[in-house]
Coordinates of C-alpha atoms in Angstrom, one line a residue:
Chain Q
M1 CA -72.5 1.7 56.5
T2 CA -75.9 0.7 57.7
H3 CA -75.8 -2.6 60.7
I4 CA -78.3 -5.4 59.5
T5 CA -79.0 -8.1 61.2
V6 CA -80.4 -11.3 58.9
N7 CA -81.5 -14.7 59.4
V8 CA -80.8 -16.4 56.3
D9 CA -81.8 -20.3 56.3
G10 CA -81.7 -20.2 60.2
T11 CA -78.6 -18.7 60.8
T12 CA -78.5 -15.4 62.3
Y13 CA -75.9 -12.7 60.2
E14 CA -75.0 -9.1 61.2
D15 CA -72.9 -7.1 58.8
D16 CA -72.1 -3.5 57.6
V17 CA -73.5 -3.2 54.2
E18 CA -73.4 -0.2 51.7
P19 CA -77.4 0.4 51.7
R20 CA -76.9 0.1 47.8
L21 CA -76.0 -3.7 48.1
L22 CA -79.2 -5.6 46.6
L23 CA -80.3 -8.8 49.3
A24 CA -79.5 -10.9 45.7
H25 CA -75.5 -9.6 46.0
Y26 CA -75.7 -9.8 49.6
L27 CA -76.5 -13.8 49.9
R28 CA -74.2 -14.3 46.8
D29 CA -70.7 -12.2 47.7
R30 CA -71.1 -11.4 51.1
L31 CA -72.4 -15.0 52.7
G32 CA -71.7 -17.2 49.7
L33 CA -74.9 -18.5 49.1
T34 CA -74.3 -18.5 45.7
G35 CA -77.6 -21.2 45.6
T36 CA -80.2 -18.3 44.5
P37 CA -78.5 -17.4 41.1
I38 CA -79.1 -13.9 39.1
G39 CA -80.7 -14.1 36.0
C40 CA -81.7 -10.2 34.6
D41 CA -81.2 -6.8 35.3
T42 CA -85.0 -5.8 34.8
S43 CA -87.2 -7.9 37.9
N44 CA -88.5 -10.4 35.0
C45 CA -86.8 -13.7 35.0
G46 CA -87.3 -14.6 38.8
A47 CA -84.9 -16.8 38.9
C48 CA -83.3 -14.9 42.3
T49 CA -86.8 -15.5 44.2
V50 CA -86.1 -15.9 47.7
E51 CA -88.5 -16.3 50.9
L52 CA -88.6 -12.9 52.9
D53 CA -90.6 -13.3 56.1
G54 CA -91.9 -16.5 54.3
A55 CA -93.9 -14.7 51.4
S56 CA -92.0 -14.9 48.1
A57 CA -89.7 -11.9 46.7
K58 CA -86.9 -11.1 44.0
S59 CA -84.2 -10.7 46.1
C60 CA -82.2 -8.3 43.0
S61 CA -85.5 -6.0 43.7
V62 CA -85.3 -5.6 47.3
L63 CA -82.0 -4.2 49.0
A64 CA -80.4 -5.8 52.1
V65 CA -80.9 -2.7 54.0
Q66 CA -85.1 -3.8 53.7
A67 CA -84.0 -7.4 55.1
D68 CA -82.6 -6.0 58.5
G69 CA -84.6 -7.8 61.3
C70 CA -86.2 -10.4 58.8
A71 CA -85.6 -14.1 58.3
V72 CA -84.9 -15.6 54.6
T73 CA -84.8 -18.4 53.0
T74 CA -83.4 -19.4 50.2
V75 CA -83.5 -22.9 48.2
Q76 CA -80.7 -24.1 50.3
G77 CA -82.5 -23.5 53.0
L78 CA -85.0 -26.3 52.6
A79 CA -83.3 -29.9 52.5
R80 CA -83.1 -31.2 55.8
N81 CA -79.8 -33.0 56.7
G82 CA -79.7 -33.9 53.0
E83 CA -83.3 -34.9 53.0
L84 CA -85.2 -32.7 49.8
T85 CA -88.1 -31.6 50.4
A86 CA -91.5 -33.0 48.2
L87 CA -91.4 -30.4 45.9
Q88 CA -87.7 -30.5 45.2
R89 CA -88.0 -34.4 45.3
A90 CA -90.8 -33.4 42.0
F91 CA -88.5 -31.4 40.1
H92 CA -85.6 -34.1 40.1
E93 CA -88.5 -36.8 39.1
Q94 CA -90.7 -34.9 36.4
H95 CA -87.2 -33.7 34.9
G96 CA -88.6 -30.2 35.9
L97 CA -85.1 -28.4 34.7
Q98 CA -82.5 -28.7 32.0
C99 CA -79.8 -26.4 32.5
G100 CA -81.3 -25.6 35.9
Y101 CA -80.6 -22.2 36.1
C102 CA -84.4 -21.0 36.9
T103 CA -85.0 -24.1 39.4
P104 CA -84.2 -22.3 42.6
G105 CA -86.8 -19.7 41.8
M106 CA -89.1 -22.0 40.4
I107 CA -89.2 -23.8 43.8
M108 CA -89.4 -20.9 45.9
A109 CA -92.4 -19.1 43.6
A110 CA -93.9 -22.5 43.7
R111 CA -93.7 -23.1 47.2
D112 CA -95.4 -19.7 47.6
L113 CA -98.1 -21.2 45.4
L114 CA -98.8 -24.8 47.3
R115 CA -98.9 -23.0 50.8
E116 CA -101.7 -20.8 50.2
N117 CA -103.4 -23.4 47.3
P118 CA -102.4 -27.2 48.4
H119 CA -104.5 -28.4 45.1
P120 CA -103.8 -26.4 42.7
T121 CA -104.8 -26.9 38.4
S122 CA -102.8 -26.8 35.9
D123 CA -103.9 -23.1 35.2
E124 CA -103.5 -21.9 38.7
V125 CA -100.1 -23.3 38.7
R126 CA -98.7 -21.6 35.4
H127 CA -100.3 -18.4 37.0
A128 CA -98.5 -18.7 40.0
L129 CA -95.2 -18.8 38.0
E130 CA -95.8 -16.3 35.4
G131 CA -92.9 -13.9 37.3
N132 CA -90.6 -16.5 36.3
L133 CA -89.5 -17.4 33.3
C134 CA -87.6 -20.9 32.1
R135 CA -85.8 -20.6 28.7
C136 CA -85.5 -24.3 28.2
T137 CA -88.2 -26.8 29.5
G138 CA -91.1 -25.1 27.8
Y139 CA -92.7 -25.2 31.5
Q140 CA -94.4 -28.6 30.9
N141 CA -92.5 -30.7 33.3
I142 CA -92.3 -27.9 35.9
V143 CA -96.0 -27.6 36.3
R144 CA -95.7 -31.6 36.3
A145 CA -93.2 -31.4 39.1
V146 CA -95.6 -28.4 41.1
L147 CA -98.7 -30.9 40.8
A148 CA -97.2 -33.8 41.5
A149 CA -95.8 -32.4 44.6
S150 CA -98.9 -31.0 45.5
G151 CA -99.9 -34.9 45.6
Q152 CA -102.7 -34.8 42.6
Q153 CA -100.8 -36.9 40.2
D154 CA -97.6 -38.4 39.7
G155 CA -97.0 -37.7 36.3
S156 CA -98.6 -40.6 35.0
G157 CA -102.4 -40.4 36.8
P158 CA -105.5 -38.9 36.6
A159 CA -106.0 -36.5 33.8
D160 CA -105.1 -33.0 34.5
R161 CA -108.4 -30.6 34.6
T162 CA -107.6 -27.4 33.2
R163 CA -109.2 -24.3 31.6
D164 CA -109.3 -22.9 28.0
A165 CA -109.0 -19.1 26.7
S166 CA -113.2 -19.1 26.6
G167 CA -112.9 -20.5 30.4
Q168 CA -114.1 -23.7 29.4
Q169 CA -113.3 -26.8 31.2
V170 CA -111.5 -29.0 28.7
T171 CA -109.4 -32.0 29.9
E172 CA -105.9 -32.4 29.2
E173 CA -104.2 -35.8 28.8
V174 CA -100.9 -35.7 31.3
T175 CA -98.1 -38.7 30.6
A176 CA -94.8 -38.8 31.6
Chain T
M1 CA -76.7 -4.2 37.7
I2 CA -75.6 -2.1 40.6
P3 CA -77.4 0.8 41.8
P4 CA -75.7 4.1 42.5
A5 CA -74.3 4.9 45.9
F6 CA -76.8 7.1 48.2
E7 CA -77.6 7.4 51.8
Y8 CA -80.3 5.6 53.6
A9 CA -82.8 6.5 56.3
R10 CA -85.5 4.9 57.8
P11 CA -88.1 6.6 59.9
E12 CA -90.2 5.6 62.2
T13 CA -92.9 8.6 61.7
V14 CA -95.2 10.2 59.2
E15 CA -93.6 13.1 60.6
E16 CA -89.7 12.0 60.5
A17 CA -90.2 11.0 57.2
V18 CA -91.4 14.5 56.0
R19 CA -88.8 16.0 57.6
L20 CA -86.0 14.0 56.2
L21 CA -87.8 14.5 52.8
A22 CA -87.8 18.7 53.6
E23 CA -84.2 18.7 54.1
A24 CA -82.8 17.3 51.0
G25 CA -85.1 19.1 48.7
D26 CA -85.7 17.1 45.7
E27 CA -82.3 15.2 46.0
A28 CA -84.4 12.5 47.6
K29 CA -86.5 9.2 47.2
V30 CA -89.2 7.5 48.7
L31 CA -88.9 3.8 49.3
A32 CA -92.1 2.1 50.0
G33 CA -92.2 -1.9 48.8
G34 CA -89.3 -0.8 46.4
Q35 CA -90.9 -2.7 43.0
S36 CA -90.4 0.6 40.9
L37 CA -87.5 3.0 42.6
L38 CA -85.3 -0.8 43.1
P39 CA -85.3 -1.3 39.1
L40 CA -85.1 2.6 38.3
L41 CA -81.7 2.2 40.5
R42 CA -80.4 -0.5 39.5
L43 CA -80.4 0.6 35.5
R44 CA -79.3 3.6 37.0
L45 CA -82.2 5.7 35.8
A46 CA -82.4 7.4 38.8
F47 CA -79.8 9.0 41.0
P48 CA -81.0 10.0 44.7
E49 CA -79.4 11.5 47.0
L50 CA -80.9 9.8 49.8
V51 CA -83.6 7.1 49.7
V52 CA -86.3 7.2 52.4
D53 CA -87.3 3.8 53.4
V54 CA -90.8 4.5 54.8
G55 CA -91.7 0.8 54.8
R56 CA -92.0 0.2 58.9
I57 CA -94.0 3.4 59.7
P58 CA -96.9 1.6 61.8
G59 CA -100.6 2.8 60.4
L60 CA -99.6 3.5 57.2
R61 CA -100.8 -0.3 56.4
G62 CA -104.2 -2.2 56.0
V63 CA -107.9 -1.1 55.0
R64 CA -110.7 0.6 56.9
E65 CA -114.0 2.1 56.5
D66 CA -115.2 5.6 57.0
G67 CA -118.8 5.9 56.3
D68 CA -119.5 5.3 52.8
T69 CA -115.7 5.8 52.1
L70 CA -112.9 3.1 52.3
V71 CA -109.7 4.0 53.5
I72 CA -106.8 2.0 52.0
G73 CA -102.8 3.1 53.4
A74 CA -100.6 3.7 51.1
L75 CA -98.5 0.4 52.5
T76 CA -100.8 -1.9 51.8
T77 CA -99.3 -4.5 50.0
H78 CA -100.7 -5.8 46.0
H79 CA -101.0 -9.3 47.9
E80 CA -103.1 -7.5 51.0
V81 CA -105.5 -5.6 48.4
I82 CA -106.4 -8.5 46.5
R83 CA -107.3 -10.6 49.4
D84 CA -109.0 -7.7 51.9
P85 CA -112.9 -8.4 52.4
L86 CA -113.6 -4.6 52.1
V87 CA -111.8 -4.1 49.4
R88 CA -113.5 -7.0 47.5
R89 CA -116.8 -6.0 48.9
H90 CA -116.9 -2.5 48.5
A91 CA -113.8 -1.8 45.7
G92 CA -113.7 -4.9 43.8
L93 CA -112.3 -3.0 40.4
L94 CA -109.1 -2.1 42.3
A95 CA -108.9 -5.9 43.7
A96 CA -109.4 -7.2 40.5
A97 CA -106.8 -5.2 38.7
T98 CA -104.5 -5.8 41.0
A99 CA -104.3 -9.2 41.0
T100 CA -103.4 -8.1 37.5
V101 CA -100.3 -6.3 38.3
A102 CA -96.4 -8.1 37.6
D103 CA -96.4 -11.4 39.6
P104 CA -97.0 -13.0 42.8
A105 CA -93.5 -12.2 44.5
V106 CA -94.0 -8.4 43.1
R107 CA -97.5 -8.0 44.5
H108 CA -96.2 -9.2 48.1
R109 CA -94.0 -6.1 48.0
G110 CA -95.3 -3.5 46.1
T111 CA -97.5 -1.2 47.4
L112 CA -100.8 0.6 46.3
G113 CA -99.5 3.9 47.7
G114 CA -95.8 2.8 45.4
S115 CA -97.5 1.9 42.4
L116 CA -99.4 5.0 42.7
A117 CA -96.9 7.7 43.2
H118 CA -94.9 6.4 40.5
A119 CA -97.7 7.7 38.6
D120 CA -96.9 5.3 35.1
P121 CA -99.4 6.0 32.8
A122 CA -98.8 2.4 31.9
G123 CA -99.1 1.2 35.6
D124 CA -102.7 -0.7 36.3
L125 CA -103.7 1.0 39.2
P126 CA -103.4 4.9 38.4
A127 CA -106.4 4.6 36.0
V128 CA -108.4 2.4 38.4
V129 CA -108.2 5.4 41.4
L130 CA -109.2 7.2 38.6
A131 CA -112.2 5.2 37.7
L132 CA -113.3 4.8 40.9
D133 CA -113.4 9.1 41.6
G134 CA -110.7 8.5 44.5
E135 CA -108.6 11.2 46.6
L136 CA -105.3 10.3 47.8
V137 CA -104.1 12.3 51.3
A138 CA -100.4 13.4 51.5
A139 CA -98.6 14.4 54.7
G140 CA -96.3 17.2 54.3
P141 CA -94.4 19.8 56.6
E142 CA -97.8 22.0 56.4
G143 CA -99.7 19.4 57.2
R144 CA -102.5 16.8 55.3
R145 CA -103.9 17.5 52.1
T146 CA -106.6 15.5 49.8
V147 CA -106.0 15.7 45.9
P148 CA -108.8 14.1 44.1
A149 CA -107.6 11.5 41.6
R150 CA -108.1 13.8 38.3
E151 CA -105.5 16.1 39.9
F152 CA -103.3 13.9 41.4
F153 CA -101.7 12.4 37.9
V154 CA -99.8 15.7 36.3
D155 CA -97.6 13.9 33.5
Y156 CA -95.1 11.6 33.0
L157 CA -94.1 9.6 35.8
Q158 CA -95.1 12.7 37.7
S159 CA -98.1 13.0 40.5
A160 CA -99.1 16.1 42.4
L161 CA -97.2 15.2 45.5
S162 CA -94.1 17.9 46.4
P163 CA -90.6 16.6 46.8
D164 CA -91.3 17.2 50.8
E165 CA -94.7 15.1 50.4
L166 CA -95.5 11.4 51.5
L167 CA -98.2 9.9 50.2
I168 CA -100.2 8.0 53.7
E169 CA -103.3 6.8 52.3
I170 CA -106.1 6.3 49.6
R171 CA -109.9 7.6 49.9
V172 CA -111.9 5.4 47.3
P173 CA -116.1 5.7 47.6
K174 CA -117.5 3.0 48.1
A175 CA -118.5 1.1 44.6
D176 CA -121.7 -1.3 46.2
G177 CA -123.9 -2.3 43.2
W178 CA -121.8 -1.5 40.2
G179 CA -120.4 -4.2 38.2
F180 CA -116.9 -3.7 37.0
H181 CA -114.0 -5.4 34.8
Y182 CA -110.5 -4.5 34.3
E183 CA -109.4 -5.2 30.4
K184 CA -105.8 -5.1 30.1
F185 CA -104.1 -6.1 26.7
H186 CA -100.6 -7.1 27.0
R187 CA -98.1 -9.1 25.2
V188 CA -96.6 -11.6 27.5
A189 CA -98.0 -12.3 31.1
Q190 CA -96.0 -10.2 33.5
S191 CA -95.3 -6.7 31.3
W192 CA -97.1 -3.8 31.3
A193 CA -100.4 -3.0 29.5
I194 CA -100.3 -1.8 26.0
V195 CA -103.7 -0.3 26.9
G196 CA -106.1 -1.5 30.2
V197 CA -109.5 -0.2 30.5
A198 CA -111.1 0.3 33.7
A199 CA -115.0 0.1 33.9
L200 CA -117.5 1.2 36.3
V201 CA -121.0 0.4 35.4
R202 CA -123.8 1.2 37.0
R203 CA -127.1 -0.2 36.0
E204 CA -130.7 0.7 36.4
D205 CA -134.1 -1.2 34.6
G206 CA -131.4 -2.9 32.1
R207 CA -129.7 0.1 31.1
I208 CA -126.6 1.7 31.7
A209 CA -127.3 4.4 34.0
E210 CA -124.0 5.6 34.8
A211 CA -120.3 4.4 33.6
R212 CA -116.8 5.5 34.4
V213 CA -114.0 4.1 31.9
G214 CA -110.7 5.1 33.2
L215 CA -107.9 4.1 30.2
T216 CA -104.5 3.1 31.4
N217 CA -101.6 4.1 28.8
M218 CA -103.3 5.9 26.6
G219 CA -101.2 9.7 27.2
A220 CA -98.5 11.1 29.5
T221 CA -101.2 10.1 32.2
P222 CA -104.0 7.7 33.7
L223 CA -106.9 9.3 31.3
R224 CA -110.8 8.9 31.5
A225 CA -112.9 8.3 28.5
S226 CA -115.5 11.0 29.2
A227 CA -117.0 11.1 25.9
A228 CA -117.5 7.2 26.0
E229 CA -118.9 7.5 29.6
T230 CA -121.4 9.6 28.5
A231 CA -122.4 8.4 25.3
L232 CA -123.0 5.0 27.7
A233 CA -125.8 6.6 29.5
G234 CA -128.6 5.1 28.9
A235 CA -127.2 2.1 26.5
D236 CA -129.2 -1.1 26.3
G237 CA -127.5 -3.5 25.2
P238 CA -124.1 -4.8 23.3
D239 CA -124.8 -2.1 20.2
P240 CA -125.5 0.8 21.9
V241 CA -122.5 -0.1 23.7
R242 CA -120.3 -0.6 21.3
R243 CA -121.3 2.8 19.6
A244 CA -120.5 4.6 22.5
A245 CA -117.2 2.5 23.4
S246 CA -116.2 4.4 19.7
G247 CA -115.6 7.3 21.3
A248 CA -112.8 5.9 23.9
A249 CA -109.7 7.0 22.1
E250 CA -111.1 10.8 21.8
G251 CA -108.9 13.1 23.9
T252 CA -106.1 10.7 24.2
R253 CA -102.9 11.5 23.1
P254 CA -101.4 7.8 23.1
G255 CA -97.5 7.0 22.6
Q256 CA -95.4 5.2 20.4
D257 CA -93.1 2.3 21.6
A258 CA -92.1 -1.1 20.0
S259 CA -95.5 -2.7 21.0
A260 CA -97.6 -0.3 19.5
S261 CA -98.0 2.5 17.6
P262 CA -100.6 5.2 19.0
E263 CA -102.8 4.6 15.8
Y264 CA -103.2 0.8 17.5
R265 CA -103.5 2.4 20.7
A266 CA -106.4 4.2 19.9
H267 CA -107.9 1.1 18.6
L268 CA -107.5 -0.8 21.4
A269 CA -109.2 1.5 23.9
R270 CA -112.1 1.5 21.8
V271 CA -112.4 -2.6 21.1
L272 CA -111.1 -3.1 25.0
T273 CA -113.9 -0.4 26.6
E274 CA -116.2 -1.8 24.5
R275 CA -114.9 -5.7 26.0
A276 CA -114.8 -4.1 29.4
V277 CA -118.3 -2.1 30.0
L278 CA -120.3 -5.5 28.3
T279 CA -118.6 -7.6 31.3
A280 CA -119.0 -4.9 33.5
A281 CA -122.9 -4.7 32.5
G282 CA -123.6 -8.1 32.8
M283 CA -123.9 -8.2 29.0
G284 CA -120.8 -9.8 27.8

C-alpha cells in the first residue's frame, strides 16, 4: 500500500491505496464520486476526464498514486451552492446530451478548451473534443453548447464560421 | 479493467531510478506520463513486478538550446512540446506532428521521452525524431551514452535501452530554414496512423537540395525512405517529386492488420510522401 494525499473538489483526502488503483476507481469506489463515469478500457472514450492540477486528464489512464499531492477537479466540483457553471447550463439549455454518459467528460474537456481559447470556432471545438466520444447526439448540440458557453451564440445567434476540408472558409447556419 | 498488482517506487533522482531499475533486472517498467503503459497494464498485456515512476524527477522537463542543437527533456509533455517557442522555431516538424498525437487530455500527460522509449512503429514521434536526425541520451549504471535515432529503434516496441537505462533527453539538430510537414492517414480522429510520413525539405534556387523522409507504421520500427530521399535531390516541381516519391516504400516491410494490407500501406507511403514533400517544399 502507498500513502497518498489528494485534494478532490476542494476536500483533502488521505488514503492508503494499492499502486495499481486507477484514479477513476479511486474517485468512484473509494470516495463515492460517481459523477465521473468509466466508459471504456482503451483510453478512447474520455467519459472519465477530470482535471489534474488544472489540466484535463483521463482518470482511467492515471494511477491514484500519481495524483499524490495533486488537486483533482471532477464534474461534481464545478457547481457552487447548487449553481451550475455557464458551461453546464449551456449543455442543459442546448440539449447537449441524450443519455448523459459522456457529459461529465465533455464538460471537463470543453473547460480545458475555453480556458486556452475563450472564443473557439466550431472546428476548434470539434478538435478539442476529439478525445471524447458520444454515441447519442452526433455531437451537433454538444458543439453548440460549448459555443454558447463561450458567449458567441445562443443557438439562434449569428451564423457559425467554420472551415471545410480544403481549408476554405464556409458559413454554416446554426439554428436552435 | 484493473491492472495486475505491482510494487511502486517514485525515485527523486536519475541515479536512484537507475539503481532501482538495475536491481529489478528486466522485471521493472518505467512510468512517465503513463499514456502508453497504463493501457497496457489495464489490458493485462504487461506484468511488471515493479513500476518506477520517474514522473517527478526534477530536471528532465523542458527545452533548452545547446549551440546548434535543441535539447528536450524526456519528461516534457506533448502539450508542452507543441507550445514551446524553441521547438516551434527550430524543430517545427516535431511541434506539428505532436499536435496530431491522440487528444488533448492524453497530450497533457504523455511525454516525448515516453513515446520514444515505447518504440511503437505506429506512434507518430519515432519517425519524426528519425527524420530530424535526433539523438537520444540514456542514463545507466555506467553513466550516460548517446544513441542516434537510427540505432535507437531496434524492433517492434523495442528500443536500444537496456532494462537498467533511463531515457533522459532528446537532442535534435536545429532545422532552421527547412520546410516540414507531417502527413498522417488515420481512420478516425484519435486512432493510430495507418501510415504517417514526416518530411523535411531544404530548398536552394527553387529546387529541393536535400530531403529527409521518416515513415510511421511501415515496418517493425520507424524507417527512413532512403531511396525517395536520394531521388528527391534536385526535384524542381510536382512531377519530379511524384516520381521520387514512388520509391517511398522501397526497403519497407509493412504489416497486415484490420486497417490495411501491406500493399495498401505501400501505396499510402508513396502518396503521403508526395503530399508531405510537396507541402514541406511549398510546392503543393
